[in-house]
PDB file of C-alpha atoms in Angstrom:
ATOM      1  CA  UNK A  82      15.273  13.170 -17.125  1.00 89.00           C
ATOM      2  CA  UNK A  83      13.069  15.309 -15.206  1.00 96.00           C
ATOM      3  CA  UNK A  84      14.664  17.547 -12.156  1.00 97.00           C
ATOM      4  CA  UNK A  85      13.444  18.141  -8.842  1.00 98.00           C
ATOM      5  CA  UNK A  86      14.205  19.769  -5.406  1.00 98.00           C
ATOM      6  CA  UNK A  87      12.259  17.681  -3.358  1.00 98.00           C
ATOM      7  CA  UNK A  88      10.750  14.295  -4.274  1.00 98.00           C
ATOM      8  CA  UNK A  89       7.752  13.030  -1.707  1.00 98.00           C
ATOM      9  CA  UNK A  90       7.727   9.474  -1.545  1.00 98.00           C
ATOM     10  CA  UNK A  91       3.957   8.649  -0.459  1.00 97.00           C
ATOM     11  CA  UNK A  92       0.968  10.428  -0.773  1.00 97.00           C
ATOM     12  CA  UNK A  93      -0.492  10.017   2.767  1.00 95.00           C
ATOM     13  CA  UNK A  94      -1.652  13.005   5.081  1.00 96.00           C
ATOM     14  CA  UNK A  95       1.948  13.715   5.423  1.00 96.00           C
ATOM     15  CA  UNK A  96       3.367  13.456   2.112  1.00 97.00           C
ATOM     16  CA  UNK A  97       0.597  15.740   0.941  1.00 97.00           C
ATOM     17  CA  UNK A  98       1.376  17.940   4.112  1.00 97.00           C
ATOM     18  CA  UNK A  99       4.737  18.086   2.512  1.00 97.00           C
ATOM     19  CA  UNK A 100       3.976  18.758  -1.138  1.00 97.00           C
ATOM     20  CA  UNK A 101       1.395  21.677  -0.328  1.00 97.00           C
ATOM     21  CA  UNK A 102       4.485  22.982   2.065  1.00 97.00           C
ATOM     22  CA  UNK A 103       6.819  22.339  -0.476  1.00 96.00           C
ATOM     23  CA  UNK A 104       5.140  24.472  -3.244  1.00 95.00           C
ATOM     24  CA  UNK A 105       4.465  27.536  -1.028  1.00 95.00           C
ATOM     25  CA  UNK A 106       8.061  27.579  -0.717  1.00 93.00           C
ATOM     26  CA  UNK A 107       8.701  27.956  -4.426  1.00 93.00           C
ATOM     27  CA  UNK A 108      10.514  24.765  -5.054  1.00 95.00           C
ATOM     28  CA  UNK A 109       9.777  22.759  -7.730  1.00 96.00           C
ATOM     29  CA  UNK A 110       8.465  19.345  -6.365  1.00 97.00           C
ATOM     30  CA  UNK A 111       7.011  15.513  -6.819  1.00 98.00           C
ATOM     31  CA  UNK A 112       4.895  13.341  -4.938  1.00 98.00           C
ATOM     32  CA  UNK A 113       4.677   9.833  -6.173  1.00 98.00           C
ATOM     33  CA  UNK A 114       2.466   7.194  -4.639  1.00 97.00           C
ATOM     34  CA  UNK A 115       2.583   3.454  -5.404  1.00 95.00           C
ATOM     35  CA  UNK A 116      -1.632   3.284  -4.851  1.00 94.00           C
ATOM     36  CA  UNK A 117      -4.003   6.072  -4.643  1.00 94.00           C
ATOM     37  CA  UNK A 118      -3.261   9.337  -2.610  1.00 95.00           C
ATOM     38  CA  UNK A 119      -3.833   8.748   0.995  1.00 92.00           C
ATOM     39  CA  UNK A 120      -2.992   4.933   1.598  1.00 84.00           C
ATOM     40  CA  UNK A 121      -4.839   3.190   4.501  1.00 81.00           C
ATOM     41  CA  UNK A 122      -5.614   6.605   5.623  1.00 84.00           C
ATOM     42  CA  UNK A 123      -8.710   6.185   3.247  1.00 87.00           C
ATOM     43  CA  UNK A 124     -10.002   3.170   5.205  1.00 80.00           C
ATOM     44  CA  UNK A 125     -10.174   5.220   8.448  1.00 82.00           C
ATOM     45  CA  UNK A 126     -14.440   5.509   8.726  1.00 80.00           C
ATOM     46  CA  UNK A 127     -14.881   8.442  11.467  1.00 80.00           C
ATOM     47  CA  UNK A 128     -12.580  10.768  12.987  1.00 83.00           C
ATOM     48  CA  UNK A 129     -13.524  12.790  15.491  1.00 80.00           C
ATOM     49  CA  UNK A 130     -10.260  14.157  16.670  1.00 83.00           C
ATOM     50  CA  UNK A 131      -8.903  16.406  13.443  1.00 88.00           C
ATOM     51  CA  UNK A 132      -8.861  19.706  14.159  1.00 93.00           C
ATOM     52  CA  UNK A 133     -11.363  21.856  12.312  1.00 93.00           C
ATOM     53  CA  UNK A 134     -14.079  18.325  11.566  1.00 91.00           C
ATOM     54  CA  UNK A 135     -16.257  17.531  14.252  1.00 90.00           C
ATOM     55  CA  UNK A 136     -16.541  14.339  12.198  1.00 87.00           C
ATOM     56  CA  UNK A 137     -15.237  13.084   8.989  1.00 91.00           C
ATOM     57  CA  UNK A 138     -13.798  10.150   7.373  1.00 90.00           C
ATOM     58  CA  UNK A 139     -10.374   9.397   6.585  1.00 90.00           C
ATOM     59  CA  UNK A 140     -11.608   9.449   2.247  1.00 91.00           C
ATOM     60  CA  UNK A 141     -13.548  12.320   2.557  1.00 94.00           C
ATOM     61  CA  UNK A 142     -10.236  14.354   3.944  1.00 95.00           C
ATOM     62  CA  UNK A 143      -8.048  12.383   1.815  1.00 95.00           C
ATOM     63  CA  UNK A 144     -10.055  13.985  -1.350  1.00 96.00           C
ATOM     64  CA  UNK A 145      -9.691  17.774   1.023  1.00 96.00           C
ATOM     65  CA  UNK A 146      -5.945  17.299   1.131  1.00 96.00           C
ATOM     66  CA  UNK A 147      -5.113  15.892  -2.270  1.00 96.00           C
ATOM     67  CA  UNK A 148      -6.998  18.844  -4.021  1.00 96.00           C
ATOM     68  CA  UNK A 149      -5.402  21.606  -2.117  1.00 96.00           C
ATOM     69  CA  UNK A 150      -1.775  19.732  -2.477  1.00 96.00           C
ATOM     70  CA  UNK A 151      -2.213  19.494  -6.405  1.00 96.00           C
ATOM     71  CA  UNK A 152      -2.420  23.056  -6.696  1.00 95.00           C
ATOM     72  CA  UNK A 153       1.333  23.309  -5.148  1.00 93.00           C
ATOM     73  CA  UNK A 154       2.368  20.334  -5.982  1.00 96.00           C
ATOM     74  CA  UNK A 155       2.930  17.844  -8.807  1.00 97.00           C
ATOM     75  CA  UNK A 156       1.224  14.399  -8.003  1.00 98.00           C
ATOM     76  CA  UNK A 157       1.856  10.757  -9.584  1.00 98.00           C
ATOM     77  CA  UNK A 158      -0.128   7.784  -8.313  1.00 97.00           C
ATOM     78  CA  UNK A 159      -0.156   4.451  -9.181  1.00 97.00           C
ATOM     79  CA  UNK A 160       3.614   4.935  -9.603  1.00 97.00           C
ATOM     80  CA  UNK A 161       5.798   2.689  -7.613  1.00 97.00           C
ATOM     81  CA  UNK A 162       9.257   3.807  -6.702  1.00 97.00           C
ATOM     82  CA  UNK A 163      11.559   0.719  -6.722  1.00 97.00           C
ATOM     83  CA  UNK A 164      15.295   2.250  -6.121  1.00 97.00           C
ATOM     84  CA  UNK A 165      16.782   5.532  -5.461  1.00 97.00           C
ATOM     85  CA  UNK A 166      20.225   5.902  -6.037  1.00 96.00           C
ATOM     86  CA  UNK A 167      23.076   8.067  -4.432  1.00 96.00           C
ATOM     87  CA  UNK A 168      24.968  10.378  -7.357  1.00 94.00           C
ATOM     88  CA  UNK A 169      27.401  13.137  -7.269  1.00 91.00           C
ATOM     89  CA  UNK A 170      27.048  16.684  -7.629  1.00 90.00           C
ATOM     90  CA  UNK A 171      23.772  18.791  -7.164  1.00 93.00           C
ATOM     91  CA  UNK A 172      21.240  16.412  -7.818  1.00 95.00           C
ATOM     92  CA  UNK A 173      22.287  14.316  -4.887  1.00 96.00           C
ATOM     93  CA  UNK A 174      19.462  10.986  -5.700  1.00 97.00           C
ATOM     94  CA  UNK A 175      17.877   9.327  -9.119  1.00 97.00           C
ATOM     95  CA  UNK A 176      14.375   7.814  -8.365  1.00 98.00           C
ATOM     96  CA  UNK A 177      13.628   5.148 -10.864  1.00 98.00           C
ATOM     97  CA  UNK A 178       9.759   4.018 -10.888  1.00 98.00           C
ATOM     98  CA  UNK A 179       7.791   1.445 -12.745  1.00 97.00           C
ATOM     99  CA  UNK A 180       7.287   4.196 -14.818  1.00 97.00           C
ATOM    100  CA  UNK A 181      10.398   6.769 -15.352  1.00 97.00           C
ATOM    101  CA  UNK A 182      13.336   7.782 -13.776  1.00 97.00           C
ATOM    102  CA  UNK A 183      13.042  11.350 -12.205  1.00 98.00           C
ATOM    103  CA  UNK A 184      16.676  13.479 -10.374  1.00 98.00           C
ATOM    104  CA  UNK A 185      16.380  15.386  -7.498  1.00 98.00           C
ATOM    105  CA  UNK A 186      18.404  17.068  -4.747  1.00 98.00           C
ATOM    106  CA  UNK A 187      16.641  15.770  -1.575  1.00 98.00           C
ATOM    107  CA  UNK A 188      14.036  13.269  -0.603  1.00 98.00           C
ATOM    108  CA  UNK A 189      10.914  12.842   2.081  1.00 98.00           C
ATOM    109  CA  UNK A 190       9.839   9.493   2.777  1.00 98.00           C
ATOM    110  CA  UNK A 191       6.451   9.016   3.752  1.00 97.00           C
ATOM    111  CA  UNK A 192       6.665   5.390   2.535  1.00 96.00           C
ATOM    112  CA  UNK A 193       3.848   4.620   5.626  1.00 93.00           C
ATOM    113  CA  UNK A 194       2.634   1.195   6.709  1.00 90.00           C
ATOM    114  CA  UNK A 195       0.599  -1.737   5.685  1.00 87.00           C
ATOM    115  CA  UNK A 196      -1.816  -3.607   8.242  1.00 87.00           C
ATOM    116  CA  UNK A 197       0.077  -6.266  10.208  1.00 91.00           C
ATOM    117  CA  UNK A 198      -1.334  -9.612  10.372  1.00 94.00           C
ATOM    118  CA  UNK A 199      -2.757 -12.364  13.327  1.00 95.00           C
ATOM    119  CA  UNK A 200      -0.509 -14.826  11.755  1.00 92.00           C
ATOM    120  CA  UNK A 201      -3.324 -17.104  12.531  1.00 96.00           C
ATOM    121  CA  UNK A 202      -3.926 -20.650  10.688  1.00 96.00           C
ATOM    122  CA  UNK A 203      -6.626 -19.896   7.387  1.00 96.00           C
ATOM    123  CA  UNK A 204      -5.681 -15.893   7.911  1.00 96.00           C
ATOM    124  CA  UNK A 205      -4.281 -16.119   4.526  1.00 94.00           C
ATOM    125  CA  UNK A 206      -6.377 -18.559   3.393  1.00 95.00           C
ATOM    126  CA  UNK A 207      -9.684 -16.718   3.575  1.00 96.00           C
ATOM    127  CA  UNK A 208      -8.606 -13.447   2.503  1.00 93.00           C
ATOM    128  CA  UNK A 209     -11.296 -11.875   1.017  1.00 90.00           C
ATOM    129  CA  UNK A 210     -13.725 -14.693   1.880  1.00 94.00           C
ATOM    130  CA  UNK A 211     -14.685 -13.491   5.469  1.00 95.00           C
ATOM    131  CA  UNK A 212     -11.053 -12.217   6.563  1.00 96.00           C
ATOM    132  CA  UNK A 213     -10.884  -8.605   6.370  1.00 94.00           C
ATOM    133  CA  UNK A 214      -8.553  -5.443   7.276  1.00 92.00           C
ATOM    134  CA  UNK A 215     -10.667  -2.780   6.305  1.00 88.00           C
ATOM    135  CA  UNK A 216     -14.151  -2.097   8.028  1.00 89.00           C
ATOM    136  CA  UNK A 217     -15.053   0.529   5.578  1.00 83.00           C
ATOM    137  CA  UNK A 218     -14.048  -1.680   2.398  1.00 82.00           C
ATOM    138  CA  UNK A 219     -16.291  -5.033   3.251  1.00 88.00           C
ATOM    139  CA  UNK A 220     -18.381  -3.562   5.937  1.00 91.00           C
ATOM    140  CA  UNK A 221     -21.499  -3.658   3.735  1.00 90.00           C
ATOM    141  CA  UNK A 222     -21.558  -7.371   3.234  1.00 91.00           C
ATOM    142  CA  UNK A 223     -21.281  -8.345   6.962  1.00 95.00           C
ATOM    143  CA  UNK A 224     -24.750  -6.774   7.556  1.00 94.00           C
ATOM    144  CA  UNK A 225     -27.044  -8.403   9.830  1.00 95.00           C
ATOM    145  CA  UNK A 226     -23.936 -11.288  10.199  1.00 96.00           C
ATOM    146  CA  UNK A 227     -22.128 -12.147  13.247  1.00 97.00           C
ATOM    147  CA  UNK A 228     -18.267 -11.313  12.738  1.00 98.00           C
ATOM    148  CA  UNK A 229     -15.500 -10.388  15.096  1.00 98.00           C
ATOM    149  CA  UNK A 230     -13.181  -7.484  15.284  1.00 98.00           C
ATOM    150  CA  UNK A 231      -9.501  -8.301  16.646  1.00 98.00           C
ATOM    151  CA  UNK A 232      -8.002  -5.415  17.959  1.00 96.00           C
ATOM    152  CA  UNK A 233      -7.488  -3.160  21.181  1.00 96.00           C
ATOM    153  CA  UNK A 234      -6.225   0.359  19.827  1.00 93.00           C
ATOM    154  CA  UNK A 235      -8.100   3.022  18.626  1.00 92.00           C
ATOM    155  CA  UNK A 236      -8.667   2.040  15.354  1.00 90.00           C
ATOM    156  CA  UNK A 237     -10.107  -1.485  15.787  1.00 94.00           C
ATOM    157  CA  UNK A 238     -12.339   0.408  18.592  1.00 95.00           C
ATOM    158  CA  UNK A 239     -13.399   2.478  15.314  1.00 93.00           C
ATOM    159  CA  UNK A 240     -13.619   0.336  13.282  1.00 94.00           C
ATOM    160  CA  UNK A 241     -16.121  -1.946  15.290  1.00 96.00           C
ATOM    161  CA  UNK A 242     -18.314   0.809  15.933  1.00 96.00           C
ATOM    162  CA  UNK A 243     -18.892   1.249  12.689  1.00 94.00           C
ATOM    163  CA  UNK A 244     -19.894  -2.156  11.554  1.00 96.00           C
ATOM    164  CA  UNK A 245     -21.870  -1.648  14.579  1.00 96.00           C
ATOM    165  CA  UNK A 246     -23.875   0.840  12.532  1.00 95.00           C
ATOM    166  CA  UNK A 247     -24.047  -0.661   9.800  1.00 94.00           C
ATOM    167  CA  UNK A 248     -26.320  -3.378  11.859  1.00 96.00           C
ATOM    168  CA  UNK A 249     -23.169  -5.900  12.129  1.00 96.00           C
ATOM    169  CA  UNK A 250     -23.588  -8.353  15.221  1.00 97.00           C
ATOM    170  CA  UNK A 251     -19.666  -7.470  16.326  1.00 97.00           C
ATOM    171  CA  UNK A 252     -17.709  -9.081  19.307  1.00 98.00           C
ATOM    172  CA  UNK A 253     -14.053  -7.654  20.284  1.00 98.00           C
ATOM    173  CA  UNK A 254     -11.806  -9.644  20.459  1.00 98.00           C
ATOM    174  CA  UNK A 255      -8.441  -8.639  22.241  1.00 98.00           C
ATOM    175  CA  UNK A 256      -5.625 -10.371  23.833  1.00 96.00           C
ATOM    176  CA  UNK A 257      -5.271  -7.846  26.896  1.00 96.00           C
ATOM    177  CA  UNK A 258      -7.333  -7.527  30.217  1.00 95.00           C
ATOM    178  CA  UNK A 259      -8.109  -3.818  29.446  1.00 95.00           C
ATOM    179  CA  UNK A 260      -8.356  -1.430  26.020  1.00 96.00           C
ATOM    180  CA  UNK A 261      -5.185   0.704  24.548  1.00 92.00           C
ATOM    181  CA  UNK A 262      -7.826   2.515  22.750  1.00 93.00           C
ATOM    182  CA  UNK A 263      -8.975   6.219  23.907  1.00 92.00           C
ATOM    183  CA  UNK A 264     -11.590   5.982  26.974  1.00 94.00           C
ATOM    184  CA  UNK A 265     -13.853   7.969  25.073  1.00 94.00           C
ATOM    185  CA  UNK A 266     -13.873   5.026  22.275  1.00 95.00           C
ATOM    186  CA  UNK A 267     -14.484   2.839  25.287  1.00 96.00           C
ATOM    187  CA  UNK A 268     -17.723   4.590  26.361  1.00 96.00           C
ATOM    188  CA  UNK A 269     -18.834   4.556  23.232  1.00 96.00           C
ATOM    189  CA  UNK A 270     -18.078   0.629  22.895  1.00 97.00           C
ATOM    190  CA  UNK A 271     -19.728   0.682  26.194  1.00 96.00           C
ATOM    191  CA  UNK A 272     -22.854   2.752  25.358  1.00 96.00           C
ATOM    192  CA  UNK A 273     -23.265   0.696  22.126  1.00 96.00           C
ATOM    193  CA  UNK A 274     -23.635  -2.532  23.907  1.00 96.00           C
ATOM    194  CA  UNK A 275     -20.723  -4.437  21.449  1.00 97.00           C
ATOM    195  CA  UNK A 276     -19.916  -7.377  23.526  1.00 96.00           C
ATOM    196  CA  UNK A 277     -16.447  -7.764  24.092  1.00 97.00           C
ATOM    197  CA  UNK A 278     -13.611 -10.691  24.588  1.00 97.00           C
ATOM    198  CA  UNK A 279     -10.819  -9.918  26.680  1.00 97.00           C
ATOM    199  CA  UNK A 280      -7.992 -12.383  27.405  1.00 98.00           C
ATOM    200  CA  UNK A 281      -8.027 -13.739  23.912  1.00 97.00           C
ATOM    201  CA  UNK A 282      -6.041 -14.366  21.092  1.00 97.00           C
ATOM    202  CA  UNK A 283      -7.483 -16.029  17.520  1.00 97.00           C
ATOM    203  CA  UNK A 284      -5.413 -19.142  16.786  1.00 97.00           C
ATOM    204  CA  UNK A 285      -7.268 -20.416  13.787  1.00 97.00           C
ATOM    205  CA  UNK A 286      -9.965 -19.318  11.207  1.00 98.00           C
ATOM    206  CA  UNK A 287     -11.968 -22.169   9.609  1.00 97.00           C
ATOM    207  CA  UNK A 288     -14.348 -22.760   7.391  1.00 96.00           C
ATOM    208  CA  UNK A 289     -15.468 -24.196   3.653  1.00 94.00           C
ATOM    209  CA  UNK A 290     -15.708 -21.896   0.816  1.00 94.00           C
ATOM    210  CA  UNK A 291     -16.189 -18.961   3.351  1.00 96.00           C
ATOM    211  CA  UNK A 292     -15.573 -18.269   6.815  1.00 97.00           C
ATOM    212  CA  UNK A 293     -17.148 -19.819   9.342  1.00 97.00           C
ATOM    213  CA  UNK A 294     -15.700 -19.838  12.917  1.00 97.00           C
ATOM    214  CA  UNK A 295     -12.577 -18.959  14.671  1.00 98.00           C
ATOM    215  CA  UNK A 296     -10.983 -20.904  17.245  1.00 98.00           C
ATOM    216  CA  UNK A 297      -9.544 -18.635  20.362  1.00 97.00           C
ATOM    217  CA  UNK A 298      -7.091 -18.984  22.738  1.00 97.00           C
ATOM    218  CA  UNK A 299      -7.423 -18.177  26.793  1.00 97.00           C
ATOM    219  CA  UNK A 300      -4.254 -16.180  27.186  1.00 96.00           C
ATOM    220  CA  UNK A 301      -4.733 -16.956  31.083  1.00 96.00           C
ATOM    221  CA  UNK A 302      -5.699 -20.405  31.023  1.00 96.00           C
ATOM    222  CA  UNK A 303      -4.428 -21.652  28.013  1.00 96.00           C
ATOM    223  CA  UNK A 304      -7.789 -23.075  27.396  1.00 97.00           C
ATOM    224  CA  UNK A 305      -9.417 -22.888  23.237  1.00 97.00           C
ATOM    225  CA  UNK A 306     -12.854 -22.361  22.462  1.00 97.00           C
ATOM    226  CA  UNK A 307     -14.916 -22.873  19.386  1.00 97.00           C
ATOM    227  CA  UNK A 308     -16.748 -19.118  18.279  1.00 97.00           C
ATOM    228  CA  UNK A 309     -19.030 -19.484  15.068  1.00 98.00           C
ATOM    229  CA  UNK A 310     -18.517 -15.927  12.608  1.00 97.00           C
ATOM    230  CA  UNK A 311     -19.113 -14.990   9.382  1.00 97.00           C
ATOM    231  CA  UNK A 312     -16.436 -12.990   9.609  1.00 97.00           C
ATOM    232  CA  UNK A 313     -12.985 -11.730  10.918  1.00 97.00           C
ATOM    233  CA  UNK A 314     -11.805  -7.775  10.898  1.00 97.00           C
ATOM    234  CA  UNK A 315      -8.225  -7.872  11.481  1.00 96.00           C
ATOM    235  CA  UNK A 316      -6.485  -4.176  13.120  1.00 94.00           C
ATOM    236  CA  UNK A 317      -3.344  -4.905  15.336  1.00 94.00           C
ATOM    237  CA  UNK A 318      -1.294  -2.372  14.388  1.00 87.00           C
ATOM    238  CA  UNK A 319       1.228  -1.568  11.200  1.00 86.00           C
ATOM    239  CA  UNK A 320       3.918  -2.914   9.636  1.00 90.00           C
ATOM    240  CA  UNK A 321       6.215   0.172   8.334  1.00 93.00           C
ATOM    241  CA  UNK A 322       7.201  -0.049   4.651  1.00 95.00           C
ATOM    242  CA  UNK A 323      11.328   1.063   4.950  1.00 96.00           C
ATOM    243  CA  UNK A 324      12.383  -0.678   2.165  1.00 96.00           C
ATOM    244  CA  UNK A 325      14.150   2.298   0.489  1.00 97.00           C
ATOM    245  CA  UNK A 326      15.386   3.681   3.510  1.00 97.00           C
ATOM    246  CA  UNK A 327      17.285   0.503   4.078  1.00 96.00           C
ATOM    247  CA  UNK A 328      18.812   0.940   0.438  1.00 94.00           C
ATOM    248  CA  UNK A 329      19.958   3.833   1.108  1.00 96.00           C
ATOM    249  CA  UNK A 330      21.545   2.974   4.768  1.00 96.00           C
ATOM    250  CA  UNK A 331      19.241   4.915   6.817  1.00 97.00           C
ATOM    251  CA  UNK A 332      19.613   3.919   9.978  1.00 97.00           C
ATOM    252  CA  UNK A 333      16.327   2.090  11.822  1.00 96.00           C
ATOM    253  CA  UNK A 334      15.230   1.485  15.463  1.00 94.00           C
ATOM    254  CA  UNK A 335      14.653  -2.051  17.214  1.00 90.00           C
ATOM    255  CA  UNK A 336      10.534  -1.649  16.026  1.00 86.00           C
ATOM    256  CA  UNK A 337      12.090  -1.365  12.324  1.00 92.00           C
ATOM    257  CA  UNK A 338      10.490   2.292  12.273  1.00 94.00           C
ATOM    258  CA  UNK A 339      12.996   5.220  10.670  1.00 97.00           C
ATOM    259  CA  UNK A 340      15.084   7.400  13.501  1.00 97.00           C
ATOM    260  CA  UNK A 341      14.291  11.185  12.522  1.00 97.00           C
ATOM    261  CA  UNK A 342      16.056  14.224  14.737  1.00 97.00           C
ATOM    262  CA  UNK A 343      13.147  17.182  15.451  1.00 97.00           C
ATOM    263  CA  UNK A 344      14.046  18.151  12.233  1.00 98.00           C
ATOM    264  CA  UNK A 345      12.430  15.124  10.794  1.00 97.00           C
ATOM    265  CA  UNK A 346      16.209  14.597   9.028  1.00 98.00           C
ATOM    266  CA  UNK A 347      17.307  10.820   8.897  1.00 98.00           C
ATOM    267  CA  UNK A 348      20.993   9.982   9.503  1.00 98.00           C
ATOM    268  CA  UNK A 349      21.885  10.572   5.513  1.00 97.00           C
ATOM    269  CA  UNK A 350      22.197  13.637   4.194  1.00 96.00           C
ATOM    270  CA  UNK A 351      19.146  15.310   1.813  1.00 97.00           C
ATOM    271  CA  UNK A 352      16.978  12.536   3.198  1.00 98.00           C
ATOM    272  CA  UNK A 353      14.274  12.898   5.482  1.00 98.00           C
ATOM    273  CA  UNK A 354      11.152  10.873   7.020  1.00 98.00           C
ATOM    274  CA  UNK A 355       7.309  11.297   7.751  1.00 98.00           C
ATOM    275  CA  UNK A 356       4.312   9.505   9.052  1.00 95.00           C
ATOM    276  CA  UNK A 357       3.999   5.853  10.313  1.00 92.00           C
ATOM    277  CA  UNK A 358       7.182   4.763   8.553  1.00 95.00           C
ATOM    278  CA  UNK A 359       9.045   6.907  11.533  1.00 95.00           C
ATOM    279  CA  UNK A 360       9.596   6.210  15.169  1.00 86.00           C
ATOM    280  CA  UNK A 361       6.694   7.953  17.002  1.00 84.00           C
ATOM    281  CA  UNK A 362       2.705   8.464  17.412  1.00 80.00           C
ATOM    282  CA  UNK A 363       1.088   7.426  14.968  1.00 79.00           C
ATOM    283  CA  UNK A 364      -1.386   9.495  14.591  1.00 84.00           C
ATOM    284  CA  UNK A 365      -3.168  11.747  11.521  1.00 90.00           C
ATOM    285  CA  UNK A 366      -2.306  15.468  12.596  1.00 93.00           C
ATOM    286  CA  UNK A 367       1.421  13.842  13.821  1.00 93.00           C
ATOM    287  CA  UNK A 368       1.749  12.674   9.974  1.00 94.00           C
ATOM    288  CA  UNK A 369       0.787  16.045   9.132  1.00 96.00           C
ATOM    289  CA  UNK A 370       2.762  18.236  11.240  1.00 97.00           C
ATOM    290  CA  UNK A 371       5.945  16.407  10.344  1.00 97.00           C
ATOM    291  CA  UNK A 372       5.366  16.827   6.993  1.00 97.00           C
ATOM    292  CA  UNK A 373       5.545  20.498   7.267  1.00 98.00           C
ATOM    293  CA  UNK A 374       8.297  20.330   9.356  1.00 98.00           C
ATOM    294  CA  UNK A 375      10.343  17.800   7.035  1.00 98.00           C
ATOM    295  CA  UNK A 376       9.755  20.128   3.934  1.00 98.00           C
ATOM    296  CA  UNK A 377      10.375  23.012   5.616  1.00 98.00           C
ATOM    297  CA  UNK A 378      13.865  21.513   6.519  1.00 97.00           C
ATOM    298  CA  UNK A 379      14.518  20.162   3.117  1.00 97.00           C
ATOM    299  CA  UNK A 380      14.250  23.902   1.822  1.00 97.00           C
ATOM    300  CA  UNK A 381      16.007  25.132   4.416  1.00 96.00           C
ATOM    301  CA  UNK A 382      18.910  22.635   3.130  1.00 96.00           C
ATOM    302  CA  UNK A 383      18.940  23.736  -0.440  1.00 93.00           C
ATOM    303  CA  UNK A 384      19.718  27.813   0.492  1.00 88.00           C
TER     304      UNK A 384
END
C-alpha cells in the first residue's frame, strides 16, 4: 500500500494550491480527484478578477495550475475516494478509492461543491434537453434562441453575459428586488442591454421533447405568468460535497459547510479543509490562498 504525508482530496484551485505547496515543502504527496482537475471551476467563462489575468477563463487557468502542480505533486483523476478510515500509529488515515487503497499521515479536503438546484417541476426532467448549469458547456446550442438565466450572484451575472456573446436572446431571472452580484457585473448587464426579471422565482419548466417555456412566480404578488424559452441556465449557488468529513466526525456549520480555525485545521486531528466545501467566501484566489495555508499547516504538523 502506497504511503503518503499529505493526501489532497480534490483537484480544484485549492487542492492544486495545496499539492504545488505541498511538494516545495519536500513531502511526499497525492491529489486525487473524482472528475477532471479543476471541478466546476472549469465552467467559469471569464474572470476578470485573478490577480496577474486581465481576463481568462476558469479552463484555461485550470490547465496553468494543473501543469505547474504536477511537477510537485502526484495527481490521480477520475479516482473517486469513497472512505477514509482512522488507524493507529504514524499513518494516522487509509484512503480507499474506486481504484486502490493509499496510507497517509494527514489529509486536505477540498471535496468542493456541486451546483444547487431550482427544485422546480420538469428541472429534472429536461436535463440536458434545454435545462442547463453550465453556460460554457451548452452555450453554443442556445445561439440565436431565447433562454433564461436564473440567478443573482456573480456567476449567473457571468454567465449571462456570455451567452450574451455568443448572440443568445437572455432574460435574468432572479427572485430579489436588486443583484448580489458585483456592481461592475451590473454595468456590464446594464451596458449590454440583457433584459432582466426581478421579483421572480421559476415554478415550472414545460415542454415536449425539449424545453419550451417556464412558468414564474411574482414573489410580491403571488401572481404566475407564462414565459416561452428554449432554454433554462440554472446558477443559485452550491451545494458543498462533505460527505467524508461527516465520516470522519468533522464537525459542520448550520449551511452544512466545514468549520476550519485560520489555520484551515478542522476539529480532528491531521485533517484539514479548503475551498467551497468550508465556511467562507467563495471565491477563486480564497480557494487558493487556503490551500497554501492548509498545506503549510499540515507540514508544520508532521515536524
Amino acid at each position: 500500500m502506497e504511503k503518503y504525508d499529505i493526501i489532497i482530496i480534490g483537484a480544484g484551485p485549492g487542492g492544486l494550491t495545496a499539492g504545488i505547496y505541498a511538494g516545495r515543502q519536500g513531502t511526499k504527496n497525492l491529489i486525487i480527484d473524482r472528475d477532471l482537475a479543476g471541478g466546476i471551476g472549469r465552467e467559469v467563462p471569464e474572470m476578470e478578477n485573478y490577480p496577474g489575468f486581465d481576463n481568462i477563463s476558469g479552463l484555461e487557468l485550470i490547465e496553468k495550475m494543473k501543469a505547474q502542480a504536477t511537477k510537485n505533486t502526484e495527481l490521480h483523476e477520475m479516482e473517486e475516494v469513497v472512505e477514509i478510515i482512522k488507524n493507529d500509529g504514524e499513518y494516522h488515515f487509509t484512503v480507499k478509492t474506486t481504484k486502490d487503497e493509499y496510507q497517509t499521515k494527514t489529509v486536505i479536503l477540498a471535496t468542493g461543491s456541486s451546483h444547487r438546484h431550482l427544485d422546480a417541476k420538469g428541472e429534472d426532467e429536461f436535463l440536458g434537453k434545454g435545462v442547463s448549469y453550465c453556460a460554457t458547456c451548452d452555450g453554443f446550442f442556445f445561439q440565436s434562441r431565447d433562454i433564461i438565466m436564473v440567478g443573482g450572484g456573480n456567476s449567473a451575472l457571468q454567465e449571462a453575459l456570455y451567452l450574451n456573446n455568443l448572440g443568445a436572446n437572455v432574460t435574468l431571472i432572479h427572485r430579489r428586488d436588486e443583484f448580489r452580484a458585483q456592481k461592475h457585473l451590473q454595468d456590464q448587464i446594464k451596458e449590454a442591454g440583457i433584459n432582466t426579471i426581478m421579483n421572480a422565482t421559476v415554478e415550472e419548466i414545460k415542454g415536449e421533447m425539449l424545453v419550451e417555456s417556464v412558468t414564474l412566480k411574482d414573489t410580491v404578488t403571488g401572481e404566475l405568468s407564462e414565459l416561452p424559452v428554449n432554454g433554462v441556465f440554472i446558477s443559485v449557488g452550491y451545494v458543498p460535497h462533505t460527505e467524508l468529513a461527516e465520516q470522519l466526525g468533522v464537525n459542520l456549520d448550520e449551511s452544512g459547510h466545514i468549520i476550519i480555525d485560520k489555520d484551515q485545521k478542522t476539529n480532528i486531528d491531521y485533517v484539514y479543509a479548503i475551498g467551497d466545501v468550508c465556511i467562507g467566501l467563495k471565491q477563486w484566489i480564497v480557494a487558493c490562498g487556503e490551500g497554501a495555508v492548509a498545506a503549510t499547516s499540515a507540514f508544520h504538523d508532521l515536524n
